């Protein structure tokens, strides 16, 4: 793939990230001629018991409300998917409540009505955590007619769960990895950091295996996204990483299976402070920086036109010899 793109009529490396993307996707698919005919964005939605501790300014009901807004194409991710011709599906992996209306793009895969409050007990049992991962894998395997995937999440309180996972896996300074999420006050941010520190100490998670960390302080949404990454790797499909929470799920998947990282494409740099640390650990540099921190996959979605363009360059751009022939 590199030889092919280096032979195009341009200075070597002059198309930068477009070249990197085309080469990576060729490596993933094993083909030089790649076309994206169908794109699928998947959101994992679940509630988090840690919300009882006041770690978010938003109420738990928002998870269900926003999930339905996504499905109805009136939330940001639904609108962006519609605008960019990306199919959208949502997995209810653990919303605390029932989505009563029928939606053709809704997977009803609820494991439980949100996780446990990890201040008092592990967020999930080992079996629940594995089940959420396996559901993510199975959703990919049900949709192998798509050439590329992206993911996002919905779950009030999930910047706390994702920050806790990152802290357990890295031991980094909490000031560098814990942000305000949905708009916490200074006092709320201090409390959020302390809750995370206490939980990692309580469950002795430093140096623990990734699934143990995930089940103790993670969320069903994150576990499901881990499965999405592993499912793509197992089936040689590229998958776009979104922002902070999506990147934490990517890190867990990479810890479970190192080679899974080869199938992931970093897209945008979230405003959450932990994103800098995550990018370094994953070894992936996002190419969009738009001051975004909504989640849902809104950053990843915006990368699709760039990726399609990268593949078109690979497929259609001519070599100097070919250009001379065309021009006579």
Short mmCIF file of C-alpha atoms in Angstrom, two decimals:
data_model
loop_
_atom_site.label_atom_id
_atom_site.label_comp_id
_atom_site.label_asym_id
_atom_site.label_seq_id
_atom_site.Cartn_x
_atom_site.Cartn_y
_atom_site.Cartn_z
CA UNK A 1 0.00 0.00 0.00
CA UNK A 2 2.83 2.39 0.82
CA UNK A 3 4.60 1.57 -2.43
CA UNK A 4 1.41 2.21 -4.36
CA UNK A 5 0.69 5.58 -2.77
CA UNK A 6 4.35 6.65 -2.97
CA UNK A 7 4.17 6.08 -6.74
CA UNK A 8 1.39 8.63 -7.23
CA UNK A 9 2.08 11.95 -8.93
CA UNK A 10 2.98 13.93 -5.81
CA UNK A 11 5.94 14.54 -3.49
CA UNK A 12 6.49 11.64 -1.05
CA UNK A 13 4.30 11.96 2.05
CA UNK A 14 2.75 15.21 0.88
CA UNK A 15 -0.81 14.07 1.64
CA UNK A 16 0.11 13.29 5.23
CA UNK A 17 -2.68 11.72 7.24
CA UNK A 18 -4.64 10.85 4.09
CA UNK A 19 -1.79 8.56 3.11
CA UNK A 20 -1.56 7.06 6.60
CA UNK A 21 -5.29 6.29 6.60
CA UNK A 22 -5.25 4.64 3.18
CA UNK A 23 -2.24 2.51 4.15
CA UNK A 24 -3.74 1.47 7.49
CA UNK A 25 -7.06 0.46 5.94
CA UNK A 26 -5.25 -1.59 3.31
CA UNK A 27 -3.40 -3.34 6.11
CA UNK A 28 -6.69 -4.07 7.88
CA UNK A 29 -8.53 -5.44 4.85
CA UNK A 30 -5.60 -7.02 3.05
CA UNK A 31 -6.61 -5.21 -0.15
CA UNK A 32 -5.19 -2.25 -2.06
CA UNK A 33 -8.48 -1.27 -3.67
CA UNK A 34 -10.88 -0.38 -0.84
CA UNK A 35 -14.27 1.26 -1.20
CA UNK A 36 -16.61 2.26 1.59
CA UNK A 37 -20.15 1.58 0.45
CA UNK A 38 -21.76 1.15 3.87
CA UNK A 39 -20.82 2.80 7.16
CA UNK A 40 -22.30 1.92 10.56
CA UNK A 41 -22.19 3.96 13.76
CA UNK A 42 -23.10 2.09 16.95
CA UNK A 43 -23.90 3.70 20.30
CA UNK A 44 -23.85 1.66 23.52
CA UNK A 45 -26.22 3.10 26.09
CA UNK A 46 -26.33 2.31 29.83
CA UNK A 47 -26.72 3.90 33.23
CA UNK A 48 -24.12 4.04 36.00
CA UNK A 49 -24.79 3.45 39.68
CA UNK A 50 -21.96 5.80 40.66
CA UNK A 51 -24.29 8.65 39.73
CA UNK A 52 -25.75 8.29 43.26
CA UNK A 53 -22.59 10.00 44.51
CA UNK A 54 -23.31 13.26 42.67
CA UNK A 55 -20.54 12.92 40.07
CA UNK A 56 -22.61 14.54 37.33
CA UNK A 57 -24.77 17.62 37.06
CA UNK A 58 -27.25 15.68 34.87
CA UNK A 59 -29.98 13.35 36.18
CA UNK A 60 -30.01 9.64 35.31
CA UNK A 61 -33.19 9.99 33.24
CA UNK A 62 -31.15 11.79 30.61
CA UNK A 63 -29.60 8.51 29.46
CA UNK A 64 -32.95 7.16 28.33
CA UNK A 65 -34.23 10.50 27.02
CA UNK A 66 -31.11 11.23 24.94
CA UNK A 67 -31.00 7.63 23.67
CA UNK A 68 -34.52 8.00 22.32
CA UNK A 69 -33.62 11.38 20.82
CA UNK A 70 -30.73 9.69 19.01
CA UNK A 71 -33.01 6.98 17.67
CA UNK A 72 -35.47 9.67 16.55
CA UNK A 73 -32.68 11.59 14.74
CA UNK A 74 -33.15 14.76 16.77
CA UNK A 75 -29.99 14.42 18.90
CA UNK A 76 -26.61 15.48 17.54
CA UNK A 77 -25.41 12.02 16.56
CA UNK A 78 -28.66 11.14 14.79
CA UNK A 79 -28.52 14.35 12.79
CA UNK A 80 -24.85 13.88 11.85
CA UNK A 81 -25.37 10.27 10.79
CA UNK A 82 -28.32 11.31 8.68
CA UNK A 83 -26.36 14.16 7.09
CA UNK A 84 -23.31 12.03 6.26
CA UNK A 85 -25.14 8.91 5.05
CA UNK A 86 -23.99 6.77 7.98
CA UNK A 87 -26.35 4.10 9.31
CA UNK A 88 -27.04 4.35 13.03
CA UNK A 89 -27.89 1.68 15.60
CA UNK A 90 -28.17 1.89 19.37
CA UNK A 91 -27.67 -0.88 21.91
CA UNK A 92 -29.62 -0.69 25.16
CA UNK A 93 -27.06 -2.61 27.18
CA UNK A 94 -28.17 -1.27 30.55
CA UNK A 95 -30.50 1.74 30.52
CA UNK A 96 -32.35 2.17 33.82
CA UNK A 97 -35.79 2.16 32.25
CA UNK A 98 -37.67 0.82 29.26
CA UNK A 99 -37.73 2.39 25.81
CA UNK A 100 -41.39 1.73 25.04
CA UNK A 101 -41.50 2.90 21.44
CA UNK A 102 -40.34 0.48 18.76
CA UNK A 103 -37.32 1.50 16.70
CA UNK A 104 -35.95 -0.63 13.86
CA UNK A 105 -32.38 0.38 14.74
CA UNK A 106 -32.59 -0.42 18.47
CA UNK A 107 -30.95 -3.53 19.92
CA UNK A 108 -32.63 -4.50 23.19
CA UNK A 109 -29.73 -6.25 24.95
CA UNK A 110 -30.18 -4.99 28.52
CA UNK A 111 -28.09 -6.92 31.04
CA UNK A 112 -29.37 -4.97 34.05
CA UNK A 113 -30.85 -1.55 34.85
CA UNK A 114 -27.51 0.18 35.17
CA UNK A 115 -24.42 -0.83 37.10
CA UNK A 116 -23.97 -0.97 40.86
CA UNK A 117 -22.55 2.02 42.72
CA UNK A 118 -18.87 1.08 42.82
CA UNK A 119 -18.36 3.05 46.03
CA UNK A 120 -20.12 0.16 47.79
CA UNK A 121 -19.62 -2.87 45.50
CA UNK A 122 -18.12 -3.68 42.11
CA UNK A 123 -20.03 -2.13 39.22
CA UNK A 124 -20.65 -5.54 37.63
CA UNK A 125 -20.10 -9.21 38.24
CA UNK A 126 -17.46 -10.91 36.13
CA UNK A 127 -20.20 -12.67 34.16
CA UNK A 128 -22.11 -9.43 33.48
CA UNK A 129 -18.94 -7.77 32.25
CA UNK A 130 -18.10 -10.63 29.89
CA UNK A 131 -21.67 -10.73 28.62
CA UNK A 132 -21.54 -7.03 27.71
CA UNK A 133 -18.26 -7.57 25.84
CA UNK A 134 -19.70 -10.60 24.02
CA UNK A 135 -22.78 -8.63 22.98
CA UNK A 136 -20.53 -5.98 21.42
CA UNK A 137 -18.67 -8.67 19.47
CA UNK A 138 -21.93 -10.27 18.31
CA UNK A 139 -23.34 -6.95 17.05
CA UNK A 140 -20.32 -6.55 14.78
CA UNK A 141 -20.71 -10.11 13.54
CA UNK A 142 -24.35 -9.43 12.67
CA UNK A 143 -23.32 -6.47 10.51
CA UNK A 144 -20.38 -7.68 8.46
CA UNK A 145 -21.92 -6.28 5.28
CA UNK A 146 -20.57 -2.89 6.44
CA UNK A 147 -17.04 -1.95 5.41
CA UNK A 148 -16.31 0.31 8.38
CA UNK A 149 -17.63 1.01 11.88
CA UNK A 150 -17.54 3.75 14.48
CA UNK A 151 -18.80 3.86 18.04
CA UNK A 152 -20.08 6.16 20.72
CA UNK A 153 -21.81 5.98 24.07
CA UNK A 154 -24.60 7.39 26.16
CA UNK A 155 -24.60 7.06 29.92
CA UNK A 156 -24.78 9.81 32.52
CA UNK A 157 -21.79 9.42 34.84
CA UNK A 158 -19.58 7.64 32.35
CA UNK A 159 -16.74 10.16 32.46
CA UNK A 160 -16.32 8.95 36.05
CA UNK A 161 -16.24 5.27 35.10
CA UNK A 162 -13.88 5.87 32.18
CA UNK A 163 -11.57 8.07 34.27
CA UNK A 164 -11.49 5.39 36.97
CA UNK A 165 -10.45 2.76 34.41
CA UNK A 166 -7.73 5.02 33.04
CA UNK A 167 -6.43 5.79 36.53
CA UNK A 168 -6.33 2.09 37.45
CA UNK A 169 -4.46 1.23 34.25
CA UNK A 170 -1.93 4.07 34.34
CA UNK A 171 -1.64 5.47 37.87
CA UNK A 172 -1.44 8.90 36.25
CA UNK A 173 -2.00 12.11 38.20
CA UNK A 174 -5.76 12.46 38.69
CA UNK A 175 -5.56 16.13 37.72
CA UNK A 176 -4.40 15.03 34.26
CA UNK A 177 -7.12 12.47 33.61
CA UNK A 178 -10.29 13.55 35.43
CA UNK A 179 -12.45 16.30 33.95
CA UNK A 180 -15.74 17.98 34.67
CA UNK A 181 -17.78 15.70 32.40
CA UNK A 182 -21.28 17.13 32.17
CA UNK A 183 -20.28 20.39 33.89
CA UNK A 184 -19.29 19.73 37.50
CA UNK A 185 -18.49 22.56 39.91
CA UNK A 186 -15.03 22.86 41.45
CA UNK A 187 -16.30 21.13 44.58
CA UNK A 188 -17.90 18.37 42.53
CA UNK A 189 -14.67 17.80 40.60
CA UNK A 190 -12.68 17.40 43.82
CA UNK A 191 -15.23 14.86 45.05
CA UNK A 192 -15.15 12.98 41.74
CA UNK A 193 -11.37 12.58 41.94
CA UNK A 194 -11.53 11.37 45.53
CA UNK A 195 -14.23 8.80 44.73
CA UNK A 196 -12.08 7.42 41.90
CA UNK A 197 -8.94 7.26 44.06
CA UNK A 198 -10.76 5.55 46.93
CA UNK A 199 -12.34 2.96 44.62
CA UNK A 200 -9.06 1.99 42.95
CA UNK A 201 -7.49 1.58 46.39
CA UNK A 202 -10.50 -0.34 47.74
CA UNK A 203 -10.47 -2.93 44.96
CA UNK A 204 -6.64 -2.95 44.69
CA UNK A 205 -6.85 -2.38 40.93
CA UNK A 206 -3.35 -1.13 40.14
CA UNK A 207 -1.70 -3.90 38.11
CA UNK A 208 -5.02 -5.81 37.84
CA UNK A 209 -6.09 -7.42 34.57
CA UNK A 210 -8.25 -5.25 32.28
CA UNK A 211 -11.48 -7.18 32.77
CA UNK A 212 -11.20 -6.98 36.56
CA UNK A 213 -10.69 -3.22 36.33
CA UNK A 214 -13.59 -2.90 33.90
CA UNK A 215 -16.00 -4.90 36.05
CA UNK A 216 -15.11 -3.12 39.29
CA UNK A 217 -15.26 0.53 38.22
CA UNK A 218 -16.38 0.52 34.57
CA UNK A 219 -19.75 0.58 32.87
CA UNK A 220 -21.84 -1.68 30.70
CA UNK A 221 -21.57 0.84 27.86
CA UNK A 222 -17.77 0.74 27.99
CA UNK A 223 -17.72 -3.06 28.20
CA UNK A 224 -19.97 -3.28 25.16
CA UNK A 225 -17.69 -0.91 23.22
CA UNK A 226 -14.73 -3.09 24.15
CA UNK A 227 -16.61 -5.89 22.40
CA UNK A 228 -17.17 -3.71 19.34
CA UNK A 229 -13.41 -3.16 19.03
CA UNK A 230 -12.62 -6.84 19.52
CA UNK A 231 -15.33 -7.85 17.04
CA UNK A 232 -13.85 -5.57 14.38
CA UNK A 233 -10.35 -6.90 14.99
CA UNK A 234 -11.55 -10.50 14.77
CA UNK A 235 -13.26 -9.80 11.45
CA UNK A 236 -10.66 -7.50 9.84
CA UNK A 237 -12.86 -4.41 9.91
CA UNK A 238 -11.66 -0.86 10.63
CA UNK A 239 -13.34 0.95 13.51
CA UNK A 240 -13.16 4.65 14.35
CA UNK A 241 -12.43 5.72 17.91
CA UNK A 242 -14.42 8.72 19.11
CA UNK A 243 -13.38 10.81 22.11
CA UNK A 244 -12.40 10.13 25.73
CA UNK A 245 -14.79 7.37 26.75
CA UNK A 246 -14.54 5.60 23.41
CA UNK A 247 -10.73 5.80 23.74
CA UNK A 248 -10.83 4.24 27.21
CA UNK A 249 -12.81 1.33 25.75
CA UNK A 250 -10.19 1.10 22.99
CA UNK A 251 -7.44 0.94 25.62
CA UNK A 252 -9.21 -1.89 27.47
CA UNK A 253 -9.63 -3.81 24.20
CA UNK A 254 -5.95 -3.27 23.39
CA UNK A 255 -4.97 -4.53 26.85
CA UNK A 256 -7.05 -7.67 26.27
CA UNK A 257 -5.64 -8.25 22.77
CA UNK A 258 -2.68 -6.07 21.75
CA UNK A 259 -3.22 -6.54 18.01
CA UNK A 260 -6.78 -5.15 18.31
CA UNK A 261 -5.21 -1.70 18.23
CA UNK A 262 -4.16 -2.22 14.61
CA UNK A 263 -7.81 -2.08 13.54
CA UNK A 264 -8.59 1.17 15.39
CA UNK A 265 -8.40 4.63 13.84
CA UNK A 266 -8.16 7.64 16.16
CA UNK A 267 -10.29 10.54 14.91
CA UNK A 268 -10.78 13.52 17.21
CA UNK A 269 -9.17 14.97 20.30
CA UNK A 270 -11.80 15.35 23.00
CA UNK A 271 -11.64 18.33 25.35
CA UNK A 272 -11.58 15.93 28.33
CA UNK A 273 -8.14 16.30 29.97
CA UNK A 274 -7.39 12.57 29.97
CA UNK A 275 -7.35 12.51 26.18
CA UNK A 276 -3.71 13.57 26.01
CA UNK A 277 -2.63 10.65 28.21
CA UNK A 278 -4.83 8.23 26.29
CA UNK A 279 -3.47 9.22 22.90
CA UNK A 280 0.07 8.61 24.10
CA UNK A 281 -0.72 5.20 25.57
CA UNK A 282 -2.72 4.05 22.55
CA UNK A 283 0.00 5.32 20.25
CA UNK A 284 -2.62 6.99 18.08
CA UNK A 285 -2.82 10.67 17.20
CA UNK A 286 -6.30 12.08 16.47
CA UNK A 287 -6.39 14.28 13.38
CA UNK A 288 -9.43 16.41 14.31
CA UNK A 289 -9.28 18.98 17.10
CA UNK A 290 -12.60 20.83 17.28
CA UNK A 291 -13.09 21.62 20.99
CA UNK A 292 -15.74 18.87 21.19
CA UNK A 293 -16.63 16.78 24.26
CA UNK A 294 -20.22 15.68 23.69
CA UNK A 295 -19.52 12.00 23.16
CA UNK A 296 -22.10 9.90 21.30
CA UNK A 297 -19.50 9.41 18.56
CA UNK A 298 -20.01 12.92 17.19
CA UNK A 299 -16.29 13.41 16.55
CA UNK A 300 -15.74 10.04 14.90
CA UNK A 301 -18.63 10.58 12.51
CA UNK A 302 -17.04 13.75 11.15
CA UNK A 303 -13.95 11.78 10.13
CA UNK A 304 -15.81 9.66 7.56
CA UNK A 305 -15.51 12.13 4.64
CA UNK A 306 -11.76 12.35 5.26
CA UNK A 307 -11.40 8.56 5.27
CA UNK A 308 -13.46 8.18 2.11
CA UNK A 309 -11.26 10.84 0.48
CA UNK A 310 -8.10 8.98 1.53
CA UNK A 311 -9.30 5.82 -0.18
CA UNK A 312 -10.31 7.71 -3.31
CA UNK A 313 -6.76 9.12 -3.52
CA UNK A 314 -5.38 5.58 -3.28
CA UNK A 315 -7.78 4.27 -5.92
CA UNK A 316 -7.95 7.10 -8.44
CA UNK A 317 -4.82 9.21 -8.32
CA UNK A 318 -2.43 8.42 -11.17
CA UNK A 319 1.29 7.79 -11.37
CA UNK A 320 3.43 10.14 -13.47
CA UNK A 321 3.61 7.50 -16.24
CA UNK A 322 -0.17 7.12 -16.28
CA UNK A 323 -0.64 10.89 -16.42
CA UNK A 324 1.72 11.19 -19.41
CA UNK A 325 -0.24 8.50 -21.23
CA UNK A 326 -3.56 10.24 -20.53
CA UNK A 327 -2.25 13.57 -21.72
CA UNK A 328 -0.73 12.01 -24.81
#
